[in-house]
């Protein structure tokens, strides 16, 4: 019994020495990283809108369950998408069109007001 | 002749006397030269020294917009620095993160090194276990080396509120 306790004591001392050696060859320093994301333009819309400006096409933009079609002449317009999946068309007078229930009415109004710019919202 | 002999006898006597006196004085001289000395055993040891420190936290990494058609938006910061010193050969610096990064985002870190080999940008997004960022560090110091963090989010990530993670840099063998 005495022998066993001696062996245990020696083992403990060796482990302590080894632990000390390991601890002394390691050093650490920490940094706190702060991050966040805030989207201003939906990536899909930005990509397609840019494409439309270059090619003068009528691209189809998929936003959630809504489909937005932009007409060919968009040189004097800015199109952007907000957080609630609504979009606005800036001309001489700014008009915002929600892509929800009132989309059909807004669509027809735009067609009559500006023949150059046609924006169609469908589900 | 006898006078010569007496002279010689006297001279011999004088020499013998001188020798005798000298032999009697020698122990005294010897005793006078004996000093006192002590012995000390000195135990000298240079323990392994490893130290790493950072200058502070990097600036906030905010992605505020998406580039047209970009798969991945990213933002970087290289305003923080680290310094290290060691007297051990073949050391390395490893990095770990306290929590995994949110889905669709990445956190990468790059440590410059003039004494070792930098592994370039290393993805630490899921590095709960340490990953190597600098290797082959020898004895000596490396002061004011730049740390660059890059935070990236793919197009699937919408707005995300501000969050934090703790990145730990460890100098080890």
mmCIF file of C-alpha atoms in Angstrom, chain A residues 1 12 14 19-20 68:
data_model
loop_
_atom_site.group_PDB
_atom_site.id
_atom_site.type_symbol
_atom_site.label_atom_id
_atom_site.label_comp_id
_atom_site.label_asym_id
_atom_site.label_seq_id
_atom_site.Cartn_x
_atom_site.Cartn_y
_atom_site.Cartn_z
ATOM 1 C CA UNK A 1 0.000 0.000 0.000
ATOM 2 C CA UNK A 12 1.889 13.032 -9.954
ATOM 3 C CA UNK A 14 6.202 13.871 -13.197
ATOM 4 C CA UNK A 19 2.342 20.090 -17.462
ATOM 5 C CA UNK A 20 4.512 22.985 -16.445
ATOM 6 C CA UNK A 68 -41.265 41.872 -62.049
#
